[in-house]
PDB file of C-alpha atoms in Angstrom:
ATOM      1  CA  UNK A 211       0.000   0.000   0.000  1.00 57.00           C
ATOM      2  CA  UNK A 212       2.979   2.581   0.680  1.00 61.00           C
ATOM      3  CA  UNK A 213       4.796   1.440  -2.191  1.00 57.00           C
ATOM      4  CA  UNK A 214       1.437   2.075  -4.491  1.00 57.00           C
ATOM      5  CA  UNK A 215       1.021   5.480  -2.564  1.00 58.00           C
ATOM      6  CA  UNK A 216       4.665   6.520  -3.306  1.00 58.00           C
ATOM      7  CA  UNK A 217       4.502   5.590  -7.259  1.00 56.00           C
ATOM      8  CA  UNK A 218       1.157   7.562  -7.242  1.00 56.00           C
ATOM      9  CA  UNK A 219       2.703  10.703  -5.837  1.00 56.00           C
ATOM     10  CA  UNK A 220       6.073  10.715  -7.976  1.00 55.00           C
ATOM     11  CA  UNK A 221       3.571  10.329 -10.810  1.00 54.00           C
ATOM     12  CA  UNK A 222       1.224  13.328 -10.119  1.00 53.00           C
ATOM     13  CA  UNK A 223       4.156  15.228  -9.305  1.00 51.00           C
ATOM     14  CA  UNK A 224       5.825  14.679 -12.451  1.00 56.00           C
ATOM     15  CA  UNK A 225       2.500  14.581 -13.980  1.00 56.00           C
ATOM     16  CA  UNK A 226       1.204  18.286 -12.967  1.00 61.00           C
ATOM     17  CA  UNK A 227       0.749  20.934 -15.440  1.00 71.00           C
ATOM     18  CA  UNK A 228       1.339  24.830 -14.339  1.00 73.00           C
ATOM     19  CA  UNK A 229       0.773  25.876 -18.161  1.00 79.00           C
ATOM     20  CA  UNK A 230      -2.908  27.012 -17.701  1.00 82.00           C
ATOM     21  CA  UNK A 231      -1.922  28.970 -14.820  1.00 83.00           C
ATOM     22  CA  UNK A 232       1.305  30.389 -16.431  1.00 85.00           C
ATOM     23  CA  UNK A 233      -0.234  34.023 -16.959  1.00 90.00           C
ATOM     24  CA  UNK A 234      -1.935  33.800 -13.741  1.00 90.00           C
ATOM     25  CA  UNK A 235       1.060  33.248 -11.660  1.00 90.00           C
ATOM     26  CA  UNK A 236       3.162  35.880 -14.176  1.00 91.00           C
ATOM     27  CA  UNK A 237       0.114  38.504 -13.168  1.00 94.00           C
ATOM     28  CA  UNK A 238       0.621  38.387  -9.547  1.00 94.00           C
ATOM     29  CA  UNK A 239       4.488  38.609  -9.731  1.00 92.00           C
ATOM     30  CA  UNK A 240       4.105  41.528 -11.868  1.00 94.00           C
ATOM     31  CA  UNK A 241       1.647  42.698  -9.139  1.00 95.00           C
ATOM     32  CA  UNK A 242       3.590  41.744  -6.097  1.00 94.00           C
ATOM     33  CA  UNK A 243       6.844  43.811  -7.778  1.00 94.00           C
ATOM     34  CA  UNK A 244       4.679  46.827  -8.298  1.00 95.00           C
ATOM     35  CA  UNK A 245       3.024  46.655  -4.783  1.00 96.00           C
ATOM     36  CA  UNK A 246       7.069  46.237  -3.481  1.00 95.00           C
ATOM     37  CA  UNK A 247       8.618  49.103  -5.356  1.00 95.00           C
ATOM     38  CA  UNK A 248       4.871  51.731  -4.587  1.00 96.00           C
ATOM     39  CA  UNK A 249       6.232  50.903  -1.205  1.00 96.00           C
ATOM     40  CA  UNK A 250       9.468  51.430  -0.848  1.00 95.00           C
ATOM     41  CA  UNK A 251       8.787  55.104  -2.964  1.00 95.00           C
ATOM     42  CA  UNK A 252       6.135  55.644  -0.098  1.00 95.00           C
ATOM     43  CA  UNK A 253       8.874  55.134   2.254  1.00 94.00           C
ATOM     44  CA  UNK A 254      11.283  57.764   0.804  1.00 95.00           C
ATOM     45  CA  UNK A 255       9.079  60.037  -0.824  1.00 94.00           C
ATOM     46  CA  UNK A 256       9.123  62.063   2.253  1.00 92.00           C
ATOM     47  CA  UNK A 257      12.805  61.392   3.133  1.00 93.00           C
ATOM     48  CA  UNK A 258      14.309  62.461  -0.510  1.00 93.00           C
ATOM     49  CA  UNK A 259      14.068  66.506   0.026  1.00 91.00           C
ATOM     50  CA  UNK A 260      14.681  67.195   3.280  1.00 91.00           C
ATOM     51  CA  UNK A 261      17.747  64.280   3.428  1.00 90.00           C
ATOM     52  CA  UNK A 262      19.408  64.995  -0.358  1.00 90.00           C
ATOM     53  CA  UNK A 263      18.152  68.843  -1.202  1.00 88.00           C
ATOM     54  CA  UNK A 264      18.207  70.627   2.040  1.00 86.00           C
ATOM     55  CA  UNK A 265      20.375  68.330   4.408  1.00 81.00           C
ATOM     56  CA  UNK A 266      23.705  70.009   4.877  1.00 78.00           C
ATOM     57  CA  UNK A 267      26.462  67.551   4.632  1.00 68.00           C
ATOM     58  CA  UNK A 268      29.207  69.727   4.517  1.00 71.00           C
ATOM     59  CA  UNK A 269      29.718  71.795   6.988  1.00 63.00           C
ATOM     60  CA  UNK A 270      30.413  75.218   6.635  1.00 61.00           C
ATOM     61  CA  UNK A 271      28.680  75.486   2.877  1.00 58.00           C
ATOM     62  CA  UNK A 272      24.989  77.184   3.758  1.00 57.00           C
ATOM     63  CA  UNK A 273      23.025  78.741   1.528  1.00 52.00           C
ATOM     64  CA  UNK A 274      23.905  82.493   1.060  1.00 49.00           C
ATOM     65  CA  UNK A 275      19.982  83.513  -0.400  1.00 52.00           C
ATOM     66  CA  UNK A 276      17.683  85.474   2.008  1.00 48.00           C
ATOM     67  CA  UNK A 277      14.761  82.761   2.537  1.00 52.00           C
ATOM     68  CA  UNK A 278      12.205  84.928   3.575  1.00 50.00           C
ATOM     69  CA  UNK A 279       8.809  84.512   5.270  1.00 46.00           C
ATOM     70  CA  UNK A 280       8.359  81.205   3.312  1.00 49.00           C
ATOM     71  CA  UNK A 281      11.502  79.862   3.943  1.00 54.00           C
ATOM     72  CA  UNK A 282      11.132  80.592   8.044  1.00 45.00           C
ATOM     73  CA  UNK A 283       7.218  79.156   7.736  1.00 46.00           C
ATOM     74  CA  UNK A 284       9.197  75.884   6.108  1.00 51.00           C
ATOM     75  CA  UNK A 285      11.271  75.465   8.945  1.00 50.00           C
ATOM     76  CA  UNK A 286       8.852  75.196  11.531  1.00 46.00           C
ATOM     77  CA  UNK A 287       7.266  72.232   9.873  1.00 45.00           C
ATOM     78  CA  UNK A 288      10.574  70.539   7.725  1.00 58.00           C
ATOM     79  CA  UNK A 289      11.413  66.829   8.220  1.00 61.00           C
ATOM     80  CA  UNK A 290      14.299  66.146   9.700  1.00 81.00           C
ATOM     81  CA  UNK A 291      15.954  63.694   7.515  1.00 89.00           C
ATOM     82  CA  UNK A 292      19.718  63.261   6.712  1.00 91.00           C
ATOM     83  CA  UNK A 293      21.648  61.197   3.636  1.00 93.00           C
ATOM     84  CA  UNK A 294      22.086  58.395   6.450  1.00 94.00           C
ATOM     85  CA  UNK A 295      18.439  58.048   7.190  1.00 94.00           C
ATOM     86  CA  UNK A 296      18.360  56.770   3.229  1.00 95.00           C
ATOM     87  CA  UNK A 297      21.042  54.710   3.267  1.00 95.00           C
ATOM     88  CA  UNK A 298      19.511  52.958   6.408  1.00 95.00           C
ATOM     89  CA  UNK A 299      16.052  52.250   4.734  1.00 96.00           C
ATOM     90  CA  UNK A 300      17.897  51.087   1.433  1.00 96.00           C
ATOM     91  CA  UNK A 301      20.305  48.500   3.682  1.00 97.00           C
ATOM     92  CA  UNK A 302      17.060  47.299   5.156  1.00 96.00           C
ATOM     93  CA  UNK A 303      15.376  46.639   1.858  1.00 96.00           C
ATOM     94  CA  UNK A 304      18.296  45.424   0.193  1.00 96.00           C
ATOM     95  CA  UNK A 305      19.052  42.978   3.265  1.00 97.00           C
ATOM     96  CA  UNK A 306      15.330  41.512   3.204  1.00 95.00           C
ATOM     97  CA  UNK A 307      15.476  40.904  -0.367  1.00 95.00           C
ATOM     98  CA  UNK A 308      18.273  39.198   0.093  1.00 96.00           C
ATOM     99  CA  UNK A 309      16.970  37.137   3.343  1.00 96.00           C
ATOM    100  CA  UNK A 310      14.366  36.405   0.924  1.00 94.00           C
ATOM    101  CA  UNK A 311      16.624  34.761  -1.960  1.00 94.00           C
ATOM    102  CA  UNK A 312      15.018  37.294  -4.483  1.00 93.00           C
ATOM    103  CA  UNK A 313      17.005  37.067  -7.609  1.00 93.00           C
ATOM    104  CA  UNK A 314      20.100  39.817  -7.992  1.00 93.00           C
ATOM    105  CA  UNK A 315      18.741  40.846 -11.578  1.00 93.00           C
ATOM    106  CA  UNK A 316      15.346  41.807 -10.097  1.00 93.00           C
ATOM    107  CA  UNK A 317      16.994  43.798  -6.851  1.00 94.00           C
ATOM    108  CA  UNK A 318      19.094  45.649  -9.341  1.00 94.00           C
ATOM    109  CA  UNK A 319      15.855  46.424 -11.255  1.00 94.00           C
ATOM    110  CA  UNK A 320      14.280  47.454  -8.280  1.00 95.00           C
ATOM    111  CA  UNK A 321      16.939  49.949  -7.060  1.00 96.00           C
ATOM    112  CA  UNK A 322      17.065  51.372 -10.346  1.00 95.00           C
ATOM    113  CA  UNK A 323      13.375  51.788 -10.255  1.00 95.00           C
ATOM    114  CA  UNK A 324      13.719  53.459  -6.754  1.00 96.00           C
ATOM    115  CA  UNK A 325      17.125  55.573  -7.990  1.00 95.00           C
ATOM    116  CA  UNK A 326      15.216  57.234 -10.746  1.00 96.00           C
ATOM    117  CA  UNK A 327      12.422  58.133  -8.855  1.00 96.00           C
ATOM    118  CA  UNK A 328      14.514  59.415  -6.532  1.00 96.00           C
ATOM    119  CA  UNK A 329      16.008  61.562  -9.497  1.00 94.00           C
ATOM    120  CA  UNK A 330      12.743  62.765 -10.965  1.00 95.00           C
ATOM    121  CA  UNK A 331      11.937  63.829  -7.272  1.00 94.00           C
ATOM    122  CA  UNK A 332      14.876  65.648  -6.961  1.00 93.00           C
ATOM    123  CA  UNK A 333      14.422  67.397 -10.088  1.00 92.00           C
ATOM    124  CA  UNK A 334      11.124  68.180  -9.896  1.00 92.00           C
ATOM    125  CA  UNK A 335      11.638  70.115  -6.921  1.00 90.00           C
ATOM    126  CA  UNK A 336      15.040  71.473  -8.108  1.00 89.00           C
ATOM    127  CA  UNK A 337      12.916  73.502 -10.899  1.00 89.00           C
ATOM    128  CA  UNK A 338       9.658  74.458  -8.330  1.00 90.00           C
ATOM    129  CA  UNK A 339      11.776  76.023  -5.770  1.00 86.00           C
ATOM    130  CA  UNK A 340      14.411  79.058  -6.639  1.00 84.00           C
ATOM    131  CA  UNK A 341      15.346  78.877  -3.144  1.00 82.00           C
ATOM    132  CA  UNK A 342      17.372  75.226  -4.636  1.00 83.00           C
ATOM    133  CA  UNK A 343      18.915  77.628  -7.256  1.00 83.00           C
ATOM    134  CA  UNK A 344      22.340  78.130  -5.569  1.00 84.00           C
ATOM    135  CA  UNK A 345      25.887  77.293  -5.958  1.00 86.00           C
ATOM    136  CA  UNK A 346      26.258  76.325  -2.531  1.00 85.00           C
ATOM    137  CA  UNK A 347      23.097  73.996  -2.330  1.00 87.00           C
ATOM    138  CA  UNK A 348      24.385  72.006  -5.740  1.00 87.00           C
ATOM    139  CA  UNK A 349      27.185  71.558  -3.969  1.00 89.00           C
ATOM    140  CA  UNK A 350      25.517  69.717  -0.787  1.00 90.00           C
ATOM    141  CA  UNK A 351      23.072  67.924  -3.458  1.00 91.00           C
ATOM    142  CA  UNK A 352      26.127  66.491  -5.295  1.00 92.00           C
ATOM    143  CA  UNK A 353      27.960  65.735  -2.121  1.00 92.00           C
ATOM    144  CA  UNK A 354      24.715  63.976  -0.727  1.00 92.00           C
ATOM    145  CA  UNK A 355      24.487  62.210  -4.159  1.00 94.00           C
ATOM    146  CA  UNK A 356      27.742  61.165  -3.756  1.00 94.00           C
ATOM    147  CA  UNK A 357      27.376  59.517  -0.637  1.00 94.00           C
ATOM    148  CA  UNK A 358      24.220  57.521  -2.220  1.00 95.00           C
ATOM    149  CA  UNK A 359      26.216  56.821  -5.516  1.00 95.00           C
ATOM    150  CA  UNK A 360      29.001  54.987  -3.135  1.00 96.00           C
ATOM    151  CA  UNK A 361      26.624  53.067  -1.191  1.00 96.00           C
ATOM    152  CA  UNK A 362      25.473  51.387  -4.738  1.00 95.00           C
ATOM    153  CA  UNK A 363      29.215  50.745  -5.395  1.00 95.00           C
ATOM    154  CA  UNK A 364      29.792  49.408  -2.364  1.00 95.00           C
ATOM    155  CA  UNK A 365      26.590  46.858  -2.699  1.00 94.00           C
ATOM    156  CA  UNK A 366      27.354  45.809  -5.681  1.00 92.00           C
ATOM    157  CA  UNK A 367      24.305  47.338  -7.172  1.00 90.00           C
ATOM    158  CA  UNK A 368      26.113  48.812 -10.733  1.00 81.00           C
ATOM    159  CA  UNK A 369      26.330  47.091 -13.705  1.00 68.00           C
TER     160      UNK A 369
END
């Protein structure tokens, strides 16, 4: 009886068709990747300007422009955010993915996807707000990008 059990189950295995449910399963990972990556953007949206565009790295470099009323109404409410604060949510997503065995060519797709928004963010609000329109501040953005360019080196992220 075990041994007709244990031919029967080999035989199903070998036996069982996923080909009707190909675009099914291929559906949900396509949803699951898009329901990961709206996340993680969630997550940073609200860390990208105050940690990259108005975080100031380097000390000594501040922005020379008179802010004005705006600029002091700003300051009351602004996120306190630095370059680190990134890096630490990006080592946390980067070390789950990896906990959970997800392929290398889909968690470099991912940070790419969460790199250029990060970009589009950036410059975005680089054209809305003349107050970003300074020597000084490109220099802090750059330095900031810097620091977020390295930690991609350093996890083997590039290509």
């Amino acid at each position: 009886d075990d041994l007709i059990r244990q031919q029967s189950s080999q035989t199903s295995l070998t036996s069982f068709e996923l080909s009707e449910y190909h675009h099914v399963i291929i559906d949900q990972v396509v949803c699951i990747y898009q329901s990961l990556v709206r996340l993680i953007r969630h997550r940073i949206e609200s860390l990208i300007i105050p940690a990259l565009m108005e975080h100031n790295s380097i000390p000594g470099i501040t922005n020379t422009k008179p802010g004005g009323l705006r600029k002091l109404l700003e300051s009351v409410t602004k996120v306190r955010a630095t370059v680190e604060d990134i890096e630490s949510m990006l080592n946390e997503v980067l070390q789950v993915l990896k906990t959970c065995f997800v392929e290398p060519n889909l968690i470099s797709q991912i940070f790419k996807q969460i790199f250029y928004f990060i970009n589009a963010s950036m410059l975005n609000h680089l054209l809305l707000r003349k107050d970003m329109c300074h020597w000084s501040r490109g220099v802090q953005m750059r330095y900031n990008l810097n620091i977020l360019e390295e930690w991609v080196r350093e996890n083997g992220l590039t290509e």
